[in-house]
């Protein structure tokens, strides 16, 4: 992600609602992928200077630190009370349990970054109010493993016809660590979940039934093979021993659709992290218009730096993955699909 600066010159960060240097209000215009210093204009309107113009916004209904501390702005002509990210959430876990207040917050923080990514890459989506059948929405659900008073025995994180379900316990660090160990994974984050699941949504809207479908099947395998059978097989016997030659992660070897979602999430990780490095002058490359081989070259260089920095402070590798030539081809496919929607 690029860096943001307050009108006072101080650096401001993606989750900030005020500039810590001067105390002015700040907020994110997710549609324009920008962050602005704001001035109160009365009647709930905020003004931001955009070049030589003034643009007007309202705060998201969830801006208060007692709710979500959401700093996404609503453009003046948008009639909604909630920002474009908050209003995609359909179900939240009951808020009279303090643990669930924290969980909702944690999940929304990660979701805002993912929504920012969608706009940054110009990825088109519709909410449930515009498309009740395949529109995007999020259900954050608890299951009986963490709350005996709820209806669901087990909640699986996943996507179905625009509905993304996230097990609310994924917001708990201890749950993620125990699941990561149990599933023998190298990487499990809330942001990673959102980027993975939105990948399934964009398979449905950008690949399935389009000119991309045939090439998809050649690269990732037939996406129509029995999903439930593949899932059973994966949990009974684990990934194939040579999965690293073909897939970005062990889980990606489960089914072509999981391979796609994992590869998609990795592409977003790469582009976002590269953009951050470029904005801090670690190096300079045009990540969208340069040849992908040069982009990957910089990415490998960057992951060596990131992992070495992490080891220096006694942390595990930030990016514990290896990119094989097959994975490289799949990443190019994801990139081409994303660039084609411009
Ligand atoms: Zn400031
Ligand atoms: Zn919001
Ligand atoms: Zn998946």
Tab-separated table of C-alpha atoms in Angstrom, residues 121-282:
chain	number	residue	atom	x	y	z
A	121	UNK	CA	-7.183	-2.991	-8.547
A	122	UNK	CA	-10.464	-1.653	-10.026
A	123	UNK	CA	-12.197	-4.983	-9.300
A	124	UNK	CA	-15.952	-4.671	-9.848
A	125	UNK	CA	-18.380	-6.078	-7.272
A	126	UNK	CA	-22.017	-5.738	-6.299
A	127	UNK	CA	-23.499	-5.935	-2.814
A	128	UNK	CA	-26.569	-7.960	-1.916
A	129	UNK	CA	-28.888	-4.944	-2.319
A	130	UNK	CA	-27.944	-4.682	-6.004
A	131	UNK	CA	-27.780	-8.419	-6.668
A	132	UNK	CA	-29.764	-10.510	-4.141
A	133	UNK	CA	-28.652	-13.792	-5.763
A	134	UNK	CA	-24.891	-13.413	-6.287
A	135	UNK	CA	-24.126	-10.097	-4.554
A	136	UNK	CA	-21.219	-9.956	-2.126
A	137	UNK	CA	-21.806	-10.068	1.631
A	138	UNK	CA	-20.073	-11.300	4.766
A	139	UNK	CA	-21.369	-13.425	7.633
A	140	UNK	CA	-19.139	-13.511	10.719
A	141	UNK	CA	-20.420	-16.522	12.651
A	142	UNK	CA	-19.592	-18.245	15.909
A	143	UNK	CA	-19.879	-21.973	16.370
A	144	UNK	CA	-20.373	-24.141	19.456
A	145	UNK	CA	-16.643	-24.734	19.822
A	146	UNK	CA	-16.334	-21.166	21.102
A	147	UNK	CA	-19.899	-20.434	22.270
A	148	UNK	CA	-22.237	-23.263	23.403
A	149	UNK	CA	-25.274	-20.954	23.037
A	150	UNK	CA	-25.203	-20.614	19.246
A	151	UNK	CA	-26.974	-22.710	16.634
A	152	UNK	CA	-24.036	-23.772	14.455
A	153	UNK	CA	-22.115	-26.854	15.563
A	154	UNK	CA	-19.169	-25.992	13.290
A	155	UNK	CA	-18.734	-22.917	11.047
A	156	UNK	CA	-16.454	-23.343	8.046
A	157	UNK	CA	-14.842	-20.282	6.525
A	158	UNK	CA	-15.741	-20.240	2.834
A	159	UNK	CA	-17.595	-18.690	-0.108
A	160	UNK	CA	-20.896	-19.622	-1.747
A	161	UNK	CA	-22.686	-17.500	-4.427
A	162	UNK	CA	-21.360	-14.189	-3.116
A	163	UNK	CA	-21.757	-15.004	0.589
A	164	UNK	CA	-18.447	-15.123	2.416
A	165	UNK	CA	-18.647	-16.847	5.782
A	166	UNK	CA	-15.845	-16.298	8.264
A	167	UNK	CA	-15.641	-18.229	11.511
A	168	UNK	CA	-15.486	-15.340	14.010
A	169	UNK	CA	-12.900	-17.265	16.063
A	170	UNK	CA	-10.407	-16.567	13.230
A	171	UNK	CA	-10.088	-13.128	14.836
A	172	UNK	CA	-8.523	-14.750	17.940
A	173	UNK	CA	-4.729	-15.108	17.650
A	174	UNK	CA	-4.706	-18.300	19.768
A	175	UNK	CA	-7.318	-19.926	17.506
A	176	UNK	CA	-5.333	-19.072	14.371
A	177	UNK	CA	-2.129	-20.471	15.848
A	178	UNK	CA	-3.812	-23.716	16.904
A	179	UNK	CA	-5.485	-24.096	13.479
A	180	UNK	CA	-2.226	-23.326	11.701
A	181	UNK	CA	-0.482	-26.074	13.675
A	182	UNK	CA	-3.358	-28.516	13.225
A	183	UNK	CA	-3.510	-27.917	9.470
A	184	UNK	CA	0.279	-27.848	9.158
A	185	UNK	CA	0.156	-24.402	7.498
A	186	UNK	CA	2.935	-21.827	7.250
A	187	UNK	CA	0.795	-18.742	7.144
A	188	UNK	CA	-2.653	-17.907	8.545
A	189	UNK	CA	-3.897	-14.327	8.989
A	190	UNK	CA	-7.289	-12.614	8.951
A	191	UNK	CA	-6.235	-10.518	5.934
A	192	UNK	CA	-5.110	-13.724	4.203
A	193	UNK	CA	-8.572	-15.223	4.762
A	194	UNK	CA	-10.304	-12.209	3.234
A	195	UNK	CA	-7.994	-12.148	0.229
A	196	UNK	CA	-8.484	-15.895	-0.271
A	197	UNK	CA	-12.284	-15.839	0.004
A	198	UNK	CA	-12.691	-12.809	-2.250
A	199	UNK	CA	-10.680	-14.840	-4.780
A	200	UNK	CA	-13.550	-17.363	-4.876
A	201	UNK	CA	-16.000	-14.507	-5.444
A	202	UNK	CA	-13.954	-13.180	-8.372
A	203	UNK	CA	-13.630	-16.673	-9.852
A	204	UNK	CA	-17.429	-16.687	-9.987
A	205	UNK	CA	-17.732	-13.205	-11.499
A	206	UNK	CA	-14.608	-12.879	-13.679
A	207	UNK	CA	-13.586	-16.404	-14.745
A	208	UNK	CA	-16.491	-18.878	-14.608
A	209	UNK	CA	-18.373	-18.955	-17.909
A	210	UNK	CA	-15.991	-16.417	-19.543
A	211	UNK	CA	-13.192	-16.608	-22.119
A	212	UNK	CA	-10.800	-17.332	-19.219
A	213	UNK	CA	-12.409	-20.612	-18.221
A	214	UNK	CA	-10.623	-22.850	-20.734
A	215	UNK	CA	-7.183	-21.484	-19.910
A	216	UNK	CA	-8.032	-21.774	-16.217
A	217	UNK	CA	-8.696	-25.509	-16.569
A	218	UNK	CA	-5.394	-26.000	-18.421
A	219	UNK	CA	-3.384	-24.233	-15.709
A	220	UNK	CA	-5.232	-25.098	-12.497
A	221	UNK	CA	-7.096	-28.278	-13.538
A	222	UNK	CA	-10.779	-28.970	-14.202
A	223	UNK	CA	-12.695	-26.733	-11.791
A	224	UNK	CA	-15.773	-28.952	-12.076
A	225	UNK	CA	-14.228	-31.987	-10.360
A	226	UNK	CA	-16.144	-33.099	-7.250
A	227	UNK	CA	-15.287	-30.622	-4.483
A	228	UNK	CA	-16.554	-32.678	-1.531
A	229	UNK	CA	-14.661	-35.763	-2.684
A	230	UNK	CA	-11.458	-33.688	-3.091
A	231	UNK	CA	-11.930	-32.210	0.384
A	232	UNK	CA	-12.385	-35.673	1.967
A	233	UNK	CA	-9.360	-37.005	0.121
A	234	UNK	CA	-7.242	-34.030	1.262
A	235	UNK	CA	-8.148	-34.394	4.936
A	236	UNK	CA	-7.757	-38.190	4.821
A	237	UNK	CA	-4.393	-38.337	3.026
A	238	UNK	CA	-2.927	-34.815	3.116
A	239	UNK	CA	-1.342	-33.012	0.156
A	240	UNK	CA	0.641	-34.888	-2.491
A	241	UNK	CA	4.351	-35.010	-1.537
A	242	UNK	CA	5.385	-32.945	-4.589
A	243	UNK	CA	2.825	-30.158	-4.039
A	244	UNK	CA	5.545	-27.482	-3.940
A	245	UNK	CA	6.302	-28.042	-7.638
A	246	UNK	CA	2.722	-27.259	-8.614
A	247	UNK	CA	1.090	-25.098	-5.927
A	248	UNK	CA	1.765	-22.048	-3.769
A	249	UNK	CA	0.588	-23.848	-0.614
A	250	UNK	CA	-0.310	-27.367	0.489
A	251	UNK	CA	-3.986	-26.376	0.766
A	252	UNK	CA	-3.934	-25.150	-2.844
A	253	UNK	CA	-3.382	-28.752	-3.939
A	254	UNK	CA	-6.805	-29.718	-2.564
A	255	UNK	CA	-8.914	-28.590	-5.566
A	256	UNK	CA	-8.394	-26.289	-8.604
A	257	UNK	CA	-10.717	-23.685	-7.016
A	258	UNK	CA	-8.626	-23.622	-3.819
A	259	UNK	CA	-5.495	-23.399	-5.958
A	260	UNK	CA	-6.988	-20.334	-7.651
A	261	UNK	CA	-8.039	-18.685	-4.350
A	262	UNK	CA	-4.604	-19.281	-2.807
A	263	UNK	CA	-2.803	-17.960	-5.909
A	264	UNK	CA	-5.141	-14.960	-6.075
A	265	UNK	CA	-4.478	-14.121	-2.408
A	266	UNK	CA	-0.736	-14.370	-3.052
A	267	UNK	CA	-0.953	-12.022	-5.983
A	268	UNK	CA	-2.672	-9.434	-3.770
A	269	UNK	CA	-0.099	-9.974	-0.988
A	270	UNK	CA	2.713	-9.453	-3.496
A	271	UNK	CA	1.328	-6.351	-5.136
A	272	UNK	CA	0.373	-4.683	-1.858
A	273	UNK	CA	3.731	-5.421	-0.229
A	274	UNK	CA	5.691	-4.337	-3.314
A	275	UNK	CA	3.733	-1.098	-3.400
A	276	UNK	CA	4.621	-0.503	0.268
A	277	UNK	CA	8.319	-1.149	-0.426
A	278	UNK	CA	8.270	1.200	-3.431
A	279	UNK	CA	6.595	3.960	-1.418
A	280	UNK	CA	9.406	3.639	1.159
A	281	UNK	CA	12.011	3.889	-1.666
A	282	UNK	CA	13.338	0.368	-1.088
